[in-house]
PDB file of C-alpha atoms in Angstrom:
ATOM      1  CA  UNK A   1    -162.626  77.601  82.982  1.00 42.00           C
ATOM      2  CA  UNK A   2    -162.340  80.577  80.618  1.00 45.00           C
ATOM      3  CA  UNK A   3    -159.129  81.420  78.739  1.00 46.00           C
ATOM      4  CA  UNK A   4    -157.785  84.768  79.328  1.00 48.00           C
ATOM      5  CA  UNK A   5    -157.775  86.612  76.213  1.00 52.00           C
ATOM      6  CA  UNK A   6    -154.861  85.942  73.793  1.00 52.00           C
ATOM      7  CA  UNK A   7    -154.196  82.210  75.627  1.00 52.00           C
ATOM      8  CA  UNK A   8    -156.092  79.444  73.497  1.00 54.00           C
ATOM      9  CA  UNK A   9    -157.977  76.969  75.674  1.00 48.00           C
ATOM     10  CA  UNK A  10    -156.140  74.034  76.868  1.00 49.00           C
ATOM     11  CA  UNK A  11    -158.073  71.272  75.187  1.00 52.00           C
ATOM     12  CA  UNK A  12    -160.275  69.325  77.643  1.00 50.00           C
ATOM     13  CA  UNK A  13    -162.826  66.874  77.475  1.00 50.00           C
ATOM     14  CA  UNK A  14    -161.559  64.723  74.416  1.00 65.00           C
ATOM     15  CA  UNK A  15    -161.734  61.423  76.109  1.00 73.00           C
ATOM     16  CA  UNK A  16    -165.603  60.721  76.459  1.00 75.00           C
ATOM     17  CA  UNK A  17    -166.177  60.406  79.877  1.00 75.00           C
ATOM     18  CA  UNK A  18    -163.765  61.698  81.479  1.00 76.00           C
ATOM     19  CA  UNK A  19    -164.305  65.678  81.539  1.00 70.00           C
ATOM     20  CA  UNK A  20    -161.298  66.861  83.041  1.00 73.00           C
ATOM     21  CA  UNK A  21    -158.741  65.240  80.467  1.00 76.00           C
ATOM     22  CA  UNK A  22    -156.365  67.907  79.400  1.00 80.00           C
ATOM     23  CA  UNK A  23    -153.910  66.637  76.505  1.00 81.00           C
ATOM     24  CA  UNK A  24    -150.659  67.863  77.843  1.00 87.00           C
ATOM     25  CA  UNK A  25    -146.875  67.330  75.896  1.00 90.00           C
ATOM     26  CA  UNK A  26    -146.299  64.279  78.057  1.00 91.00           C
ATOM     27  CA  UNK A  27    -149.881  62.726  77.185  1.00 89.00           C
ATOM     28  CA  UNK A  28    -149.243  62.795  73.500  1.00 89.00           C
ATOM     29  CA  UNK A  29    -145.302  61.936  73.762  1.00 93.00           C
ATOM     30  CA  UNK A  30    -146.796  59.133  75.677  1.00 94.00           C
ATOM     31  CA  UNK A  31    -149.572  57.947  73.210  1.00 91.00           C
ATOM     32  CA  UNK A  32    -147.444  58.323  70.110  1.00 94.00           C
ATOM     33  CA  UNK A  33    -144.902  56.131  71.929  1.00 95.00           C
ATOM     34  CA  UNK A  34    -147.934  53.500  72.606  1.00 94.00           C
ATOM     35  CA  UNK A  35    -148.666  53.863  69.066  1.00 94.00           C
ATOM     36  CA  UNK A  36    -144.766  53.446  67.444  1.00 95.00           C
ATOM     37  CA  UNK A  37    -144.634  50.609  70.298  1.00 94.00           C
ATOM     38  CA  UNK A  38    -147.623  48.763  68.441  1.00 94.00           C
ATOM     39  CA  UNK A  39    -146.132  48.539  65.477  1.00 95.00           C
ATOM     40  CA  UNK A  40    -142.748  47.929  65.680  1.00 94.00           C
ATOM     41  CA  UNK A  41    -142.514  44.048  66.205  1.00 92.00           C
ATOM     42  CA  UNK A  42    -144.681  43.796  62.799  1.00 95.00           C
ATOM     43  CA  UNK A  43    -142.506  45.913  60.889  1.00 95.00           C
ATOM     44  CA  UNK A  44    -139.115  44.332  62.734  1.00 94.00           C
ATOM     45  CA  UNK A  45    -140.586  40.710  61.576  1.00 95.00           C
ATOM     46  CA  UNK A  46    -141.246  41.502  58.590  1.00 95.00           C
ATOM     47  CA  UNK A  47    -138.194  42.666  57.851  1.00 94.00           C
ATOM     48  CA  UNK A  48    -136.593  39.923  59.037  1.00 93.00           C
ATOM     49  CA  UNK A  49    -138.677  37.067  57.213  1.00 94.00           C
ATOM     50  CA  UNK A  50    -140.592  36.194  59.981  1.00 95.00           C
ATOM     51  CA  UNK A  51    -144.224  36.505  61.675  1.00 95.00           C
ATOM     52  CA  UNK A  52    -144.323  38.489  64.753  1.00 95.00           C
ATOM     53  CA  UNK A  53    -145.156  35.567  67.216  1.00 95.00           C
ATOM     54  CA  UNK A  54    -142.185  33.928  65.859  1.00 96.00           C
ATOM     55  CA  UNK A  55    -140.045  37.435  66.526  1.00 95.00           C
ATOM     56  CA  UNK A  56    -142.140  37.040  69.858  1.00 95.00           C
ATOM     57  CA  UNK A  57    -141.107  33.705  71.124  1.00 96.00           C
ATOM     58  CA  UNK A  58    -136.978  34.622  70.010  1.00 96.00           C
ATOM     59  CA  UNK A  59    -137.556  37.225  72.253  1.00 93.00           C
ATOM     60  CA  UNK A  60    -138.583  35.443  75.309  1.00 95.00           C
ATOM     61  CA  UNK A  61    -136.054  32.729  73.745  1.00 96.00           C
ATOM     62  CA  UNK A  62    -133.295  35.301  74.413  1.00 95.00           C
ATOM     63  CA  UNK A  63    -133.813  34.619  78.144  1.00 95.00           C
ATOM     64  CA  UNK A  64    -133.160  31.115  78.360  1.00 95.00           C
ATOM     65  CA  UNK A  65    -135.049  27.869  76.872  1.00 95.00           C
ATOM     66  CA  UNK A  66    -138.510  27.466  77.490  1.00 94.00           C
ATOM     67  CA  UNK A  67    -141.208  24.596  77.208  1.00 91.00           C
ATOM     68  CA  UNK A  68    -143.296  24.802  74.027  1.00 89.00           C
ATOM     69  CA  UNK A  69    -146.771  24.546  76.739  1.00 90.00           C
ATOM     70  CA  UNK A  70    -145.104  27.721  78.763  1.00 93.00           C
ATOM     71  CA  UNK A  71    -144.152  29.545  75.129  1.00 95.00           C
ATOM     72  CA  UNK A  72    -147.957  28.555  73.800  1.00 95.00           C
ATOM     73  CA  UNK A  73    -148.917  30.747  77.386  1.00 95.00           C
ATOM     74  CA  UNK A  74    -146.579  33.459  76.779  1.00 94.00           C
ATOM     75  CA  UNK A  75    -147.754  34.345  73.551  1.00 94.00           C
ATOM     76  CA  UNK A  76    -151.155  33.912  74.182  1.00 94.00           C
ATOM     77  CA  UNK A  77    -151.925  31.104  71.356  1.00 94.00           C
ATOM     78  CA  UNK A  78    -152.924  27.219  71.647  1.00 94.00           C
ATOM     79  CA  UNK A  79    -150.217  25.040  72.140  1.00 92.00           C
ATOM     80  CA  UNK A  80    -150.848  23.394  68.449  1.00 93.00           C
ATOM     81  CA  UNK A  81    -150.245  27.404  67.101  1.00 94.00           C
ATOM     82  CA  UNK A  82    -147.027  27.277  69.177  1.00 94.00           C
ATOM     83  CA  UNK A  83    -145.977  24.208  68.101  1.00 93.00           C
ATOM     84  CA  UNK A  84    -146.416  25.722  64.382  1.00 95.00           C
ATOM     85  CA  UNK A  85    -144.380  28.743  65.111  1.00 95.00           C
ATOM     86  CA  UNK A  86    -141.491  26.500  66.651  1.00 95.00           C
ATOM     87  CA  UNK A  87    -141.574  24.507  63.912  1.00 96.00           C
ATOM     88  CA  UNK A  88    -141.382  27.096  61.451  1.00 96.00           C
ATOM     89  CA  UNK A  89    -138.326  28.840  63.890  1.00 96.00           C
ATOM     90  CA  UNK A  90    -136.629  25.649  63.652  1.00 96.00           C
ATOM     91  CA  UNK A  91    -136.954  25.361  60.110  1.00 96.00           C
ATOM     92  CA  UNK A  92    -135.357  29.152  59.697  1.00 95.00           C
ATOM     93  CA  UNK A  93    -132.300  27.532  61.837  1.00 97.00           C
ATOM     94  CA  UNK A  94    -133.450  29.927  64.657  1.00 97.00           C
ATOM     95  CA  UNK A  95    -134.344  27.727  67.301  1.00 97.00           C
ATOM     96  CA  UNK A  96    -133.770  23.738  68.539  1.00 96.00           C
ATOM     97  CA  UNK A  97    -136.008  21.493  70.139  1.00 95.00           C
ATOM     98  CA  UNK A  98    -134.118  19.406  73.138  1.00 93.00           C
ATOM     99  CA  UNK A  99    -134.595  16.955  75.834  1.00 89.00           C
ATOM    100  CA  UNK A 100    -135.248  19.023  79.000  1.00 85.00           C
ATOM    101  CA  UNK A 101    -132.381  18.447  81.356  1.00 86.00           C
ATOM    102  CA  UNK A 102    -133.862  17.727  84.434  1.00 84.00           C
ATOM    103  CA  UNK A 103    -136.781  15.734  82.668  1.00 81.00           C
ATOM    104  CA  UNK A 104    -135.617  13.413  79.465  1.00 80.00           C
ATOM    105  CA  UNK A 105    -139.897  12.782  78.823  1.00 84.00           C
ATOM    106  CA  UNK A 106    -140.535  16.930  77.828  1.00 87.00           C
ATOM    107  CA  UNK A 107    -138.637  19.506  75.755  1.00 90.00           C
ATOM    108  CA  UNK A 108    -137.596  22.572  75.386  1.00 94.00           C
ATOM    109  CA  UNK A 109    -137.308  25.298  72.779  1.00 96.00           C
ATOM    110  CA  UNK A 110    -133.801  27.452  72.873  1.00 96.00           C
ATOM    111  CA  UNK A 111    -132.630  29.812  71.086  1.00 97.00           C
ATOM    112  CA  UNK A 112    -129.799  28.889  68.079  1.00 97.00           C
ATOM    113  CA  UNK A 113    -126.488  31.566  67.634  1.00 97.00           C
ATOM    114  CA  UNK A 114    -128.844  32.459  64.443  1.00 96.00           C
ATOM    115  CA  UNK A 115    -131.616  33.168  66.342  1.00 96.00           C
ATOM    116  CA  UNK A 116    -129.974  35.605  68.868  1.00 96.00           C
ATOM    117  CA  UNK A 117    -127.616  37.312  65.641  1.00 96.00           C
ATOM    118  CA  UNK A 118    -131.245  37.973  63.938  1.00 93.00           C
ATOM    119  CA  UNK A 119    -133.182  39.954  66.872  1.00 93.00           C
ATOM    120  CA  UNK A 120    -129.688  41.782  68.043  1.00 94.00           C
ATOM    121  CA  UNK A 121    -129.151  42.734  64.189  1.00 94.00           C
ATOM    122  CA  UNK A 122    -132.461  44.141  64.237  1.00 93.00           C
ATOM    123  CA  UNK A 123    -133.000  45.445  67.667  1.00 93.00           C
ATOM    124  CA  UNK A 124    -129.183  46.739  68.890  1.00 95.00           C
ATOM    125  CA  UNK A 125    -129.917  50.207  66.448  1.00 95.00           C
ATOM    126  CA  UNK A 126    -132.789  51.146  68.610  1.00 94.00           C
ATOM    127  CA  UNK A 127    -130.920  49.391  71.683  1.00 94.00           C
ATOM    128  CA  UNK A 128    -128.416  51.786  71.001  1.00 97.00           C
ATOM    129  CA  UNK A 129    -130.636  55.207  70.756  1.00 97.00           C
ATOM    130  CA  UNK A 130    -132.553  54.954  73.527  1.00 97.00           C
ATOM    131  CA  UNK A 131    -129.253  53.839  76.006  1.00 97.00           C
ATOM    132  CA  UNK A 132    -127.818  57.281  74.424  1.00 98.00           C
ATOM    133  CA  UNK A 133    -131.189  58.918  75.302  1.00 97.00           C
ATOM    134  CA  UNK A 134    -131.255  57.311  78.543  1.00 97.00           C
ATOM    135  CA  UNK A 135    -127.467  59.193  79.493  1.00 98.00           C
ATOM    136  CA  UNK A 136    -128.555  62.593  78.695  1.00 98.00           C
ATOM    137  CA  UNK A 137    -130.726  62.517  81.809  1.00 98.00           C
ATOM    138  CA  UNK A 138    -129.823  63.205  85.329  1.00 98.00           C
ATOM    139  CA  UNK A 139    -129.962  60.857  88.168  1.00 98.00           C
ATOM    140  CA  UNK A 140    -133.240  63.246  89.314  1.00 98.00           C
ATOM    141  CA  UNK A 141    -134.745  63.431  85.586  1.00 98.00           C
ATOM    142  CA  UNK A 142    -134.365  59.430  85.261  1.00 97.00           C
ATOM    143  CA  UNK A 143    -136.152  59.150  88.428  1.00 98.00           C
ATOM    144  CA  UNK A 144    -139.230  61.442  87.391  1.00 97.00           C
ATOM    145  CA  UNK A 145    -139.592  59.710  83.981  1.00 97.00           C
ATOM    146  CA  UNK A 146    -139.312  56.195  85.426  1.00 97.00           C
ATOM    147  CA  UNK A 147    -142.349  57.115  87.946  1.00 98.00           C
ATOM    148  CA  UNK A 148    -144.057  58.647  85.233  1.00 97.00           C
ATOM    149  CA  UNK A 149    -143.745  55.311  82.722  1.00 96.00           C
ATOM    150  CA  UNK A 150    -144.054  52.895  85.555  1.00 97.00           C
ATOM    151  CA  UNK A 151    -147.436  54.585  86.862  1.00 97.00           C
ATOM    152  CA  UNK A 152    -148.687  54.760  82.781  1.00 95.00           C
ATOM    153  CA  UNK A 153    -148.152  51.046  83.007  1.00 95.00           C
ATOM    154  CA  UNK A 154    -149.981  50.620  85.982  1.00 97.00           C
ATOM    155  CA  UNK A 155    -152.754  52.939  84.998  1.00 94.00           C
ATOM    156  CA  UNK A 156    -152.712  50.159  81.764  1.00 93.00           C
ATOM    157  CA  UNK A 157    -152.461  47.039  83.440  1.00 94.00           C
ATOM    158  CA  UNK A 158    -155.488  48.033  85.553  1.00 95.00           C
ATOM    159  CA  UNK A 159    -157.793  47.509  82.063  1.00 92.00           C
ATOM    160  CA  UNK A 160    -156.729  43.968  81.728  1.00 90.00           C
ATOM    161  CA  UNK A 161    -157.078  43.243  85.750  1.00 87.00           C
TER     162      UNK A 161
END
């Protein structure tokens, strides 16, 4: 494809392989967002005195308690690394260890008043932001940029199928 004189070139070709890649506005929005995305959690932990699997597992802890085997899965770490990271949560007043309800033998890990005041101190600012973002759009623009992330997942997920 030639440019007609006075356009520049759209720029094509800069993923190897795959000839026909054009980066267009919403490609690089996109990647920068994958990027910021990436390093958020380290910079939110640190902040906050912890490691990110720690700022991890209060995350999943703000959905309800969990079993220290199913949090080891969850974050993708041996259940002795879990056990480390709940131990050191527990220690920061952040989480408890208790007899599971329904099963007095195993426990679960849940989530401490402490725990849920850090990760909505640090998270309700950007929380905020993007629900603000979020109500400038239309009913019709909402539905265009939630096909448009949704499919960018997909097209993700598909490289760890």
């Amino acid at each position: 494809m030639q440019p007609v004189r006075g356009e520049s070139r759209p720029e094509v070709g800069l993923v190897p392989g795959v000839p026909a890649w054009r980066t267009t506005g919403t490609l690089s929005a996109l990647q920068e967002l994958v990027e910021v995305s990436e390093t958020v959690p380290a910079v939110v932990a640190r902040k906050a005195g912890l490691s990110t699997s720690e700022l991890h597992s209060l995350r999943h802890l703000m959905r309800g308690p969990i079993g220290p085997v199913d949090l080891a899965k969850v974050l993708g770490v041996t259940s002795a690394a879990s056990s480390g990271v709940v131990d050191r949560l527990v220690g920061h007043g952040h989480a408890e260890r208790r007899s599971h309800p329904g099963d007095g033998r195993r426990t679960e890990v849940v989530i401490t008043e402490s725990g849920r005041a850090e990760v909505l101190a640090r998270m309700t600012p950007m929380f905020e932001s993007l629900a603000a973002l979020d109500a400038t759009l239309s009913e019709g623009d909402r539905d265009v940029v939630e096909r448009y992330l949704r499919g960018a997942t997909a097209a993700m997920k598909n490289l760890m199928a």
